[in-house]
Amino acid sequence: MGDWTGDIRIHLFLLGFLVFKSGPKMFGVLVVLAGLGYFVDSFGKMLLPGYQLTIGLYTFAGEILLIFWLLWIGIKEVPDALKRA
């Protein structure tokens, strides 16, 4: 993983915290776990020469669920005036 994972980790930790405080707590926990998976992968590759695990492949589910939840909330909250147009 490249340098961008540092930004992704920080973003996911903060986003997960905000979702945990304001939305479904399960999604917040899953997004934080996704950030933790990227954290473990990037530092594992940096610290251990033969590191082969890719935990991020399994922890990204929180990100996907968050996308669908946001789409569902967005569709459900559309004002009636826009639905008729």
PDB file of C-alpha atoms in Angstrom:
ATOM      1  CA  MET A   1       0.000   0.000   0.000  1.00  0.00           C
ATOM      2  CA  GLY A   2       1.232   3.453  -0.797  1.00  0.00           C
ATOM      3  CA  ASP A   3       1.346   6.765   0.964  1.00  0.00           C
ATOM      4  CA  TRP A   4      -2.378   7.412   0.491  1.00  0.00           C
ATOM      5  CA  THR A   5      -3.256   4.863   3.181  1.00  0.00           C
ATOM      6  CA  GLY A   6      -2.244   7.322   5.900  1.00  0.00           C
ATOM      7  CA  ASP A   7      -4.908   9.731   4.731  1.00  0.00           C
ATOM      8  CA  ILE A   8      -7.467   6.957   4.386  1.00  0.00           C
ATOM      9  CA  ARG A   9      -6.794   5.685   7.914  1.00  0.00           C
ATOM     10  CA  ILE A  10      -7.249   9.110   9.480  1.00  0.00           C
ATOM     11  CA  HIS A  11     -10.335   9.775   7.365  1.00  0.00           C
ATOM     12  CA  LEU A  12     -11.943   6.459   8.301  1.00  0.00           C
ATOM     13  CA  PHE A  13     -11.228   6.844  12.018  1.00  0.00           C
ATOM     14  CA  LEU A  14     -12.801  10.309  12.069  1.00  0.00           C
ATOM     15  CA  LEU A  15     -15.711   9.305   9.849  1.00  0.00           C
ATOM     16  CA  GLY A  16     -16.358   6.196  11.932  1.00  0.00           C
ATOM     17  CA  PHE A  17     -16.365   8.263  15.114  1.00  0.00           C
ATOM     18  CA  LEU A  18     -18.841  10.749  13.630  1.00  0.00           C
ATOM     19  CA  VAL A  19     -21.113   8.001  12.325  1.00  0.00           C
ATOM     20  CA  PHE A  20     -20.950   6.266  15.705  1.00  0.00           C
ATOM     21  CA  LYS A  21     -22.024   9.474  17.467  1.00  0.00           C
ATOM     22  CA  SER A  22     -24.787  10.475  15.047  1.00  0.00           C
ATOM     23  CA  GLY A  23     -25.929   7.471  13.034  1.00  0.00           C
ATOM     24  CA  PRO A  24     -26.192   3.731  13.430  1.00  0.00           C
ATOM     25  CA  LYS A  25     -23.493   2.680  15.872  1.00  0.00           C
ATOM     26  CA  MET A  26     -22.846  -0.552  13.970  1.00  0.00           C
ATOM     27  CA  PHE A  27     -21.765   1.363  10.848  1.00  0.00           C
ATOM     28  CA  GLY A  28     -19.487   3.585  12.918  1.00  0.00           C
ATOM     29  CA  VAL A  29     -17.754   0.578  14.434  1.00  0.00           C
ATOM     30  CA  LEU A  30     -17.371  -1.104  11.034  1.00  0.00           C
ATOM     31  CA  VAL A  31     -15.864   2.026   9.468  1.00  0.00           C
ATOM     32  CA  VAL A  32     -13.376   2.348  12.346  1.00  0.00           C
ATOM     33  CA  LEU A  33     -12.490  -1.339  11.859  1.00  0.00           C
ATOM     34  CA  ALA A  34     -11.860  -0.633   8.168  1.00  0.00           C
ATOM     35  CA  GLY A  35      -9.448   2.130   9.155  1.00  0.00           C
ATOM     36  CA  LEU A  36      -7.800  -0.224  11.616  1.00  0.00           C
ATOM     37  CA  GLY A  37      -7.421  -2.857   8.887  1.00  0.00           C
ATOM     38  CA  TYR A  38      -5.632  -0.386   6.625  1.00  0.00           C
ATOM     39  CA  PHE A  39      -3.509   0.702   9.605  1.00  0.00           C
ATOM     40  CA  VAL A  40      -2.399  -2.866  10.354  1.00  0.00           C
ATOM     41  CA  ASP A  41      -1.675  -3.592   6.684  1.00  0.00           C
ATOM     42  CA  SER A  42       0.426  -0.505   6.074  1.00  0.00           C
ATOM     43  CA  PHE A  43       2.444  -0.760   9.279  1.00  0.00           C
ATOM     44  CA  GLY A  44       2.816  -4.516   8.902  1.00  0.00           C
ATOM     45  CA  LYS A  45       4.394  -4.045   5.485  1.00  0.00           C
ATOM     46  CA  MET A  46       6.600  -1.285   6.827  1.00  0.00           C
ATOM     47  CA  LEU A  47       7.803  -3.138   9.937  1.00  0.00           C
ATOM     48  CA  LEU A  48       7.888  -6.781   8.844  1.00  0.00           C
ATOM     49  CA  PRO A  49       9.777  -7.647   5.646  1.00  0.00           C
ATOM     50  CA  GLY A  50       7.705 -10.736   4.806  1.00  0.00           C
ATOM     51  CA  TYR A  51       4.275  -9.367   5.726  1.00  0.00           C
ATOM     52  CA  GLN A  52       1.690 -10.954   3.414  1.00  0.00           C
ATOM     53  CA  LEU A  53      -1.644 -10.382   5.172  1.00  0.00           C
ATOM     54  CA  THR A  54      -4.202  -8.065   3.617  1.00  0.00           C
ATOM     55  CA  ILE A  55      -6.617  -7.362   6.430  1.00  0.00           C
ATOM     56  CA  GLY A  56      -8.002  -4.376   4.523  1.00  0.00           C
ATOM     57  CA  LEU A  57      -9.625  -6.788   2.049  1.00  0.00           C
ATOM     58  CA  TYR A  58     -11.880  -8.054   4.830  1.00  0.00           C
ATOM     59  CA  THR A  59     -12.523  -4.909   6.820  1.00  0.00           C
ATOM     60  CA  PHE A  60     -13.747  -2.700   3.973  1.00  0.00           C
ATOM     61  CA  ALA A  61     -17.304  -4.012   4.443  1.00  0.00           C
ATOM     62  CA  GLY A  62     -18.064  -1.092   6.761  1.00  0.00           C
ATOM     63  CA  GLU A  63     -17.272   1.357   3.981  1.00  0.00           C
ATOM     64  CA  ILE A  64     -19.590  -0.429   1.542  1.00  0.00           C
ATOM     65  CA  LEU A  65     -22.429  -0.618   4.073  1.00  0.00           C
ATOM     66  CA  LEU A  66     -22.003   3.089   4.838  1.00  0.00           C
ATOM     67  CA  ILE A  67     -22.344   3.926   1.132  1.00  0.00           C
ATOM     68  CA  PHE A  68     -25.609   2.004   0.851  1.00  0.00           C
ATOM     69  CA  TRP A  69     -26.930   3.467   4.110  1.00  0.00           C
ATOM     70  CA  LEU A  70     -26.214   7.013   2.872  1.00  0.00           C
ATOM     71  CA  LEU A  71     -27.930   6.250  -0.434  1.00  0.00           C
ATOM     72  CA  TRP A  72     -30.952   4.810   1.392  1.00  0.00           C
ATOM     73  CA  ILE A  73     -31.234   7.848   3.688  1.00  0.00           C
ATOM     74  CA  GLY A  74     -30.820  10.167   0.692  1.00  0.00           C
ATOM     75  CA  ILE A  75     -33.583   8.448  -1.267  1.00  0.00           C
ATOM     76  CA  LYS A  76     -35.881   8.240   1.741  1.00  0.00           C
ATOM     77  CA  GLU A  77     -35.443  11.924   2.602  1.00  0.00           C
ATOM     78  CA  VAL A  78     -36.202  13.331  -0.880  1.00  0.00           C
ATOM     79  CA  PRO A  79     -38.871  16.053  -0.566  1.00  0.00           C
ATOM     80  CA  ASP A  80     -42.244  15.333  -2.185  1.00  0.00           C
ATOM     81  CA  ALA A  81     -41.848  18.314  -4.556  1.00  0.00           C
ATOM     82  CA  LEU A  82     -38.790  16.654  -6.119  1.00  0.00           C
ATOM     83  CA  LYS A  83     -40.486  13.261  -6.330  1.00  0.00           C
ATOM     84  CA  ARG A  84     -43.317  14.742  -8.444  1.00  0.00           C
ATOM     85  CA  ALA A  85     -40.958  16.546 -10.843  1.00  0.00           C
TER      86      ALA A  85
END
